[in-house]
Amino acid sequence: MIDMFFILLPLFGLLIGLLVSMFGGGGGGFFVPVLILIFGVTPQVAIATSLAAVLPTSVVSTFSHFRQGNVDIRTGLILGIGGIVGTLIGASIANIIPPRDLQLILGIFTLIMIIPMLRSLIQRNQKLKDENGDKKEQLTLTGPRKFMASFFGVISGLMAGVFGISGTPPIIAGLYSLGLPAVMVVGTSVFVLIFNSLAGIGGFYLLGRLDPTLIILLGGGSAVGAFIGPLLLKKINPKTFEKIYGPVIVIIMVIFGLGLIFG
């Protein structure tokens, strides 16, 4: 088992980091099942390790995306602050509401969040004929938009605090619904996840659930993948990526939501 950790765990981290840095997220939704099903780690340690391993992936991916101009800092900060609040709340209520009930609630929320994404997807497809449709722009967040961004951030934090996943679906749904171009949705989403990870690490550290060896092996591999992903993304035509990004993420969210409800 030790040899498997040292040989395979960094490789899985590399593949996960590559995937999430190209489509958004920190990899928590992949880290937990890999640790439990393949490496036999207990669920409690897997959840804590996942949140910790998300940090290097998110930091490296954010840095790489920032260099490409794919991060909206102001919008990301609003979602990130909401994520911290949600993560702390999630850790608190995890011992009050039965896990199965929480899983059902979050599954329903995930499916509901598809609705604004679909609405935005339709509107954005109508604008793809515009020659400036792939232009990267900073959002001007009014009061309602700030509330919307904060809401998605809190929901993301709840998912992180309760299940140890990075909370990517609400972040992507929120950023996409606010109107950010697809490449900026990806870059800004990984920036937001830094806040979720830091809040989760603090909580689980106090509970003594962190395994440094697992974190170094998994997080190190994923950080390398997270650095390579945005470089590959740069080679894809922005309009082509815009066309495929929305449908792919909607499909993933449907699978994720149904999995939470019926899993």
Short mmCIF file of N, CA and C in Angstrom, two decimals, residues 122-226:
data_model
loop_
_atom_site.label_atom_id
_atom_site.label_comp_id
_atom_site.label_asym_id
_atom_site.label_seq_id
_atom_site.Cartn_x
_atom_site.Cartn_y
_atom_site.Cartn_z
N ILE A 122 -28.30 30.02 -23.29
CA ILE A 122 -29.11 30.41 -24.44
C ILE A 122 -28.76 31.83 -24.88
N GLN A 123 -28.65 32.74 -23.90
CA GLN A 123 -28.34 34.13 -24.22
C GLN A 123 -26.95 34.26 -24.84
N ARG A 124 -26.00 33.51 -24.29
CA ARG A 124 -24.62 33.61 -24.78
C ARG A 124 -24.49 33.03 -26.18
N ASN A 125 -25.22 31.96 -26.47
CA ASN A 125 -25.16 31.37 -27.81
C ASN A 125 -25.68 32.35 -28.85
N GLN A 126 -26.63 33.19 -28.46
CA GLN A 126 -27.16 34.18 -29.38
C GLN A 126 -26.14 35.29 -29.67
N LYS A 127 -25.19 35.45 -28.75
CA LYS A 127 -24.19 36.51 -28.91
C LYS A 127 -22.90 36.03 -29.58
N LEU A 128 -22.80 34.72 -29.83
CA LEU A 128 -21.56 34.19 -30.38
C LEU A 128 -21.24 34.73 -31.77
N LYS A 129 -22.29 35.22 -32.46
CA LYS A 129 -22.07 35.78 -33.79
C LYS A 129 -21.42 37.15 -33.71
N ASP A 130 -21.47 37.74 -32.51
CA ASP A 130 -20.84 39.05 -32.30
C ASP A 130 -19.34 38.88 -32.39
N GLU A 131 -18.68 39.71 -33.14
CA GLU A 131 -17.23 39.58 -33.32
C GLU A 131 -16.47 39.79 -32.02
N ASN A 132 -17.10 40.45 -31.04
CA ASN A 132 -16.45 40.66 -29.75
C ASN A 132 -16.96 39.68 -28.71
N GLY A 133 -17.59 38.59 -29.14
CA GLY A 133 -18.20 37.65 -28.21
C GLY A 133 -17.21 36.95 -27.31
N ASP A 134 -15.94 36.89 -27.71
CA ASP A 134 -14.96 36.20 -26.89
C ASP A 134 -14.09 37.17 -26.09
N LYS A 135 -14.49 38.43 -26.04
CA LYS A 135 -13.71 39.45 -25.33
C LYS A 135 -13.79 39.23 -23.82
N LYS A 136 -12.68 39.36 -23.15
CA LYS A 136 -12.66 39.21 -21.69
C LYS A 136 -12.95 40.56 -21.05
N GLU A 137 -13.97 40.59 -20.19
CA GLU A 137 -14.34 41.84 -19.57
C GLU A 137 -14.56 41.65 -18.07
N GLN A 138 -14.25 42.70 -17.30
CA GLN A 138 -14.55 42.69 -15.87
C GLN A 138 -16.04 42.98 -15.68
N LEU A 139 -16.66 42.27 -14.77
CA LEU A 139 -18.07 42.49 -14.48
C LEU A 139 -18.24 43.72 -13.61
N THR A 140 -19.35 44.44 -13.83
CA THR A 140 -19.75 45.51 -12.93
C THR A 140 -20.86 44.94 -12.06
N LEU A 141 -20.55 44.67 -10.79
CA LEU A 141 -21.50 44.00 -9.90
C LEU A 141 -22.36 45.02 -9.18
N THR A 142 -23.65 45.03 -9.51
CA THR A 142 -24.61 45.86 -8.79
C THR A 142 -25.02 45.14 -7.52
N GLY A 143 -25.92 45.78 -6.73
CA GLY A 143 -26.37 45.16 -5.49
C GLY A 143 -26.92 43.76 -5.68
N PRO A 144 -27.91 43.56 -6.59
CA PRO A 144 -28.46 42.22 -6.81
C PRO A 144 -27.41 41.22 -7.28
N ARG A 145 -26.49 41.66 -8.14
CA ARG A 145 -25.45 40.75 -8.63
C ARG A 145 -24.48 40.37 -7.50
N LYS A 146 -24.19 41.32 -6.61
CA LYS A 146 -23.33 41.00 -5.48
C LYS A 146 -23.99 39.96 -4.58
N PHE A 147 -25.29 40.13 -4.35
CA PHE A 147 -26.03 39.17 -3.53
C PHE A 147 -26.02 37.80 -4.19
N MET A 148 -26.22 37.77 -5.50
CA MET A 148 -26.23 36.52 -6.24
C MET A 148 -24.87 35.82 -6.15
N ALA A 149 -23.80 36.60 -6.32
CA ALA A 149 -22.45 36.05 -6.23
C ALA A 149 -22.19 35.50 -4.83
N SER A 150 -22.58 36.24 -3.80
CA SER A 150 -22.39 35.80 -2.43
C SER A 150 -23.17 34.53 -2.14
N PHE A 151 -24.39 34.45 -2.68
CA PHE A 151 -25.23 33.27 -2.48
C PHE A 151 -24.56 32.02 -3.02
N PHE A 152 -24.08 32.09 -4.25
CA PHE A 152 -23.40 30.94 -4.85
C PHE A 152 -22.14 30.60 -4.07
N GLY A 153 -21.45 31.61 -3.55
CA GLY A 153 -20.26 31.35 -2.76
C GLY A 153 -20.58 30.61 -1.48
N VAL A 154 -21.66 31.01 -0.80
CA VAL A 154 -22.06 30.34 0.44
C VAL A 154 -22.44 28.89 0.18
N ILE A 155 -23.20 28.64 -0.89
CA ILE A 155 -23.60 27.27 -1.23
C ILE A 155 -22.37 26.42 -1.52
N SER A 156 -21.40 27.02 -2.22
CA SER A 156 -20.15 26.31 -2.50
C SER A 156 -19.44 25.93 -1.21
N GLY A 157 -19.37 26.88 -0.27
CA GLY A 157 -18.73 26.60 1.01
C GLY A 157 -19.45 25.53 1.80
N LEU A 158 -20.78 25.52 1.73
CA LEU A 158 -21.55 24.48 2.42
C LEU A 158 -21.16 23.09 1.91
N MET A 159 -21.03 22.97 0.60
CA MET A 159 -20.65 21.69 0.01
C MET A 159 -19.26 21.28 0.46
N ALA A 160 -18.35 22.26 0.54
CA ALA A 160 -17.00 21.96 0.99
C ALA A 160 -16.96 21.56 2.45
N GLY A 161 -17.69 22.30 3.29
CA GLY A 161 -17.66 22.02 4.72
C GLY A 161 -18.30 20.71 5.10
N VAL A 162 -19.35 20.32 4.38
CA VAL A 162 -20.10 19.11 4.74
C VAL A 162 -19.47 17.86 4.14
N PHE A 163 -19.07 17.92 2.87
CA PHE A 163 -18.62 16.72 2.17
C PHE A 163 -17.14 16.70 1.84
N GLY A 164 -16.42 17.80 2.08
CA GLY A 164 -15.00 17.81 1.78
C GLY A 164 -14.68 17.99 0.31
N ILE A 165 -15.72 18.23 -0.52
CA ILE A 165 -15.48 18.50 -1.93
C ILE A 165 -15.19 19.99 -2.10
N SER A 166 -14.65 20.35 -3.24
CA SER A 166 -14.22 21.73 -3.41
C SER A 166 -15.38 22.71 -3.55
N GLY A 167 -16.56 22.22 -3.89
CA GLY A 167 -17.71 23.11 -4.05
C GLY A 167 -17.74 23.80 -5.39
N THR A 168 -17.21 23.14 -6.41
CA THR A 168 -17.09 23.76 -7.73
C THR A 168 -18.42 24.08 -8.42
N PRO A 169 -19.41 23.16 -8.44
CA PRO A 169 -20.64 23.42 -9.22
C PRO A 169 -21.31 24.76 -8.93
N PRO A 170 -21.51 25.15 -7.65
CA PRO A 170 -22.15 26.45 -7.41
C PRO A 170 -21.31 27.62 -7.90
N ILE A 171 -19.99 27.50 -7.78
CA ILE A 171 -19.11 28.58 -8.22
C ILE A 171 -19.20 28.78 -9.72
N ILE A 172 -19.10 27.67 -10.46
CA ILE A 172 -19.18 27.74 -11.91
C ILE A 172 -20.55 28.25 -12.34
N ALA A 173 -21.61 27.73 -11.69
CA ALA A 173 -22.96 28.17 -12.03
C ALA A 173 -23.12 29.67 -11.79
N GLY A 174 -22.58 30.14 -10.66
CA GLY A 174 -22.69 31.55 -10.33
C GLY A 174 -21.92 32.43 -11.30
N LEU A 175 -20.68 32.09 -11.59
CA LEU A 175 -19.85 32.89 -12.49
C LEU A 175 -20.41 32.88 -13.90
N TYR A 176 -20.86 31.72 -14.33
CA TYR A 176 -21.40 31.60 -15.68
C TYR A 176 -22.69 32.40 -15.80
N SER A 177 -23.55 32.32 -14.77
CA SER A 177 -24.82 33.04 -14.80
C SER A 177 -24.62 34.55 -14.73
N LEU A 178 -23.52 34.99 -14.09
CA LEU A 178 -23.23 36.42 -14.01
C LEU A 178 -22.75 36.98 -15.34
N GLY A 179 -22.37 36.10 -16.27
CA GLY A 179 -22.02 36.56 -17.61
C GLY A 179 -20.54 36.55 -17.95
N LEU A 180 -19.71 35.95 -17.12
CA LEU A 180 -18.28 35.88 -17.44
C LEU A 180 -18.04 34.96 -18.63
N PRO A 181 -17.07 35.30 -19.51
CA PRO A 181 -16.70 34.38 -20.59
C PRO A 181 -16.22 33.05 -20.01
N ALA A 182 -16.37 31.97 -20.78
CA ALA A 182 -16.07 30.64 -20.27
C ALA A 182 -14.66 30.51 -19.71
N VAL A 183 -13.67 31.09 -20.43
CA VAL A 183 -12.29 30.96 -19.95
C VAL A 183 -12.09 31.67 -18.62
N MET A 184 -12.85 32.77 -18.39
CA MET A 184 -12.74 33.49 -17.13
C MET A 184 -13.53 32.79 -16.02
N VAL A 185 -14.58 32.05 -16.41
CA VAL A 185 -15.29 31.23 -15.42
C VAL A 185 -14.33 30.21 -14.84
N VAL A 186 -13.55 29.58 -15.72
CA VAL A 186 -12.58 28.57 -15.28
C VAL A 186 -11.53 29.19 -14.36
N GLY A 187 -10.91 30.28 -14.82
CA GLY A 187 -9.83 30.90 -14.04
C GLY A 187 -10.30 31.45 -12.71
N THR A 188 -11.47 32.12 -12.71
CA THR A 188 -11.98 32.72 -11.47
C THR A 188 -12.46 31.66 -10.50
N SER A 189 -12.99 30.55 -11.02
CA SER A 189 -13.51 29.50 -10.13
C SER A 189 -12.40 28.90 -9.27
N VAL A 190 -11.22 28.67 -9.86
CA VAL A 190 -10.14 28.09 -9.07
C VAL A 190 -9.61 29.09 -8.05
N PHE A 191 -9.71 30.38 -8.36
CA PHE A 191 -9.33 31.42 -7.39
C PHE A 191 -10.26 31.39 -6.18
N VAL A 192 -11.55 31.25 -6.43
CA VAL A 192 -12.54 31.20 -5.34
C VAL A 192 -12.29 30.00 -4.43
N LEU A 193 -11.87 28.87 -5.01
CA LEU A 193 -11.69 27.65 -4.23
C LEU A 193 -10.55 27.75 -3.23
N ILE A 194 -9.65 28.69 -3.42
CA ILE A 194 -8.58 28.90 -2.44
C ILE A 194 -9.19 29.21 -1.07
N PHE A 195 -10.24 30.03 -1.06
CA PHE A 195 -10.89 30.42 0.19
C PHE A 195 -11.57 29.23 0.85
N ASN A 196 -12.27 28.40 0.06
CA ASN A 196 -12.91 27.21 0.61
C ASN A 196 -11.88 26.28 1.24
N SER A 197 -10.76 26.10 0.54
CA SER A 197 -9.74 25.18 1.02
C SER A 197 -9.13 25.66 2.33
N LEU A 198 -8.80 26.95 2.40
CA LEU A 198 -8.19 27.48 3.63
C LEU A 198 -9.13 27.35 4.82
N ALA A 199 -10.42 27.63 4.61
CA ALA A 199 -11.38 27.50 5.70
C ALA A 199 -11.52 26.04 6.13
N GLY A 200 -11.54 25.14 5.15
CA GLY A 200 -11.65 23.72 5.47
C GLY A 200 -10.43 23.17 6.18
N ILE A 201 -9.25 23.59 5.75
CA ILE A 201 -8.02 23.14 6.39
C ILE A 201 -8.00 23.55 7.85
N GLY A 202 -8.41 24.79 8.12
CA GLY A 202 -8.43 25.26 9.50
C GLY A 202 -9.35 24.43 10.38
N GLY A 203 -10.54 24.13 9.85
CA GLY A 203 -11.49 23.35 10.64
C GLY A 203 -11.03 21.93 10.89
N PHE A 204 -10.55 21.24 9.85
CA PHE A 204 -10.15 19.84 10.01
C PHE A 204 -8.81 19.70 10.73
N TYR A 205 -7.98 20.73 10.69
CA TYR A 205 -6.74 20.69 11.46
C TYR A 205 -7.03 20.61 12.96
N LEU A 206 -8.02 21.37 13.36
CA LEU A 206 -8.41 21.35 14.77
C LEU A 206 -8.97 19.99 15.18
N LEU A 207 -9.52 19.26 14.21
CA LEU A 207 -10.07 17.93 14.49
C LEU A 207 -9.01 16.83 14.35
N GLY A 208 -7.80 17.20 13.93
CA GLY A 208 -6.72 16.22 13.81
C GLY A 208 -6.90 15.22 12.70
N ARG A 209 -7.52 15.64 11.60
CA ARG A 209 -7.83 14.72 10.50
C ARG A 209 -6.87 14.84 9.32
N LEU A 210 -5.85 15.67 9.39
CA LEU A 210 -4.96 15.88 8.25
C LEU A 210 -3.83 14.87 8.25
N ASP A 211 -3.55 14.28 7.08
CA ASP A 211 -2.44 13.34 6.90
C ASP A 211 -1.42 14.00 5.97
N PRO A 212 -0.30 14.50 6.50
CA PRO A 212 0.68 15.24 5.69
C PRO A 212 1.20 14.46 4.49
N THR A 213 1.44 13.15 4.66
CA THR A 213 1.97 12.35 3.55
C THR A 213 1.01 12.32 2.37
N LEU A 214 -0.25 12.05 2.65
CA LEU A 214 -1.25 12.02 1.59
C LEU A 214 -1.38 13.38 0.91
N ILE A 215 -1.35 14.43 1.71
CA ILE A 215 -1.51 15.78 1.17
C ILE A 215 -0.36 16.13 0.23
N ILE A 216 0.87 15.80 0.63
CA ILE A 216 2.04 16.12 -0.19
C ILE A 216 2.02 15.34 -1.51
N LEU A 217 1.72 14.04 -1.44
CA LEU A 217 1.73 13.21 -2.65
C LEU A 217 0.62 13.60 -3.61
N LEU A 218 -0.59 13.72 -3.11
CA LEU A 218 -1.72 14.05 -3.97
C LEU A 218 -1.67 15.50 -4.42
N GLY A 219 -1.42 16.40 -3.47
CA GLY A 219 -1.39 17.83 -3.80
C GLY A 219 -0.23 18.19 -4.71
N GLY A 220 0.92 17.54 -4.53
CA GLY A 220 2.07 17.83 -5.39
C GLY A 220 1.80 17.46 -6.84
N GLY A 221 1.26 16.26 -7.05
CA GLY A 221 0.94 15.84 -8.41
C GLY A 221 -0.12 16.72 -9.05
N SER A 222 -1.14 17.07 -8.27
CA SER A 222 -2.23 17.88 -8.82
C SER A 222 -1.75 19.30 -9.14
N ALA A 223 -0.79 19.81 -8.37
CA ALA A 223 -0.25 21.15 -8.64
C ALA A 223 0.46 21.19 -10.00
N VAL A 224 1.18 20.12 -10.32
CA VAL A 224 1.85 20.05 -11.63
C VAL A 224 0.82 20.04 -12.75
N GLY A 225 -0.22 19.21 -12.58
CA GLY A 225 -1.27 19.16 -13.59
C GLY A 225 -1.99 20.49 -13.73
N ALA A 226 -2.19 21.17 -12.59
CA ALA A 226 -2.88 22.47 -12.61
C ALA A 226 -2.07 23.53 -13.34
#
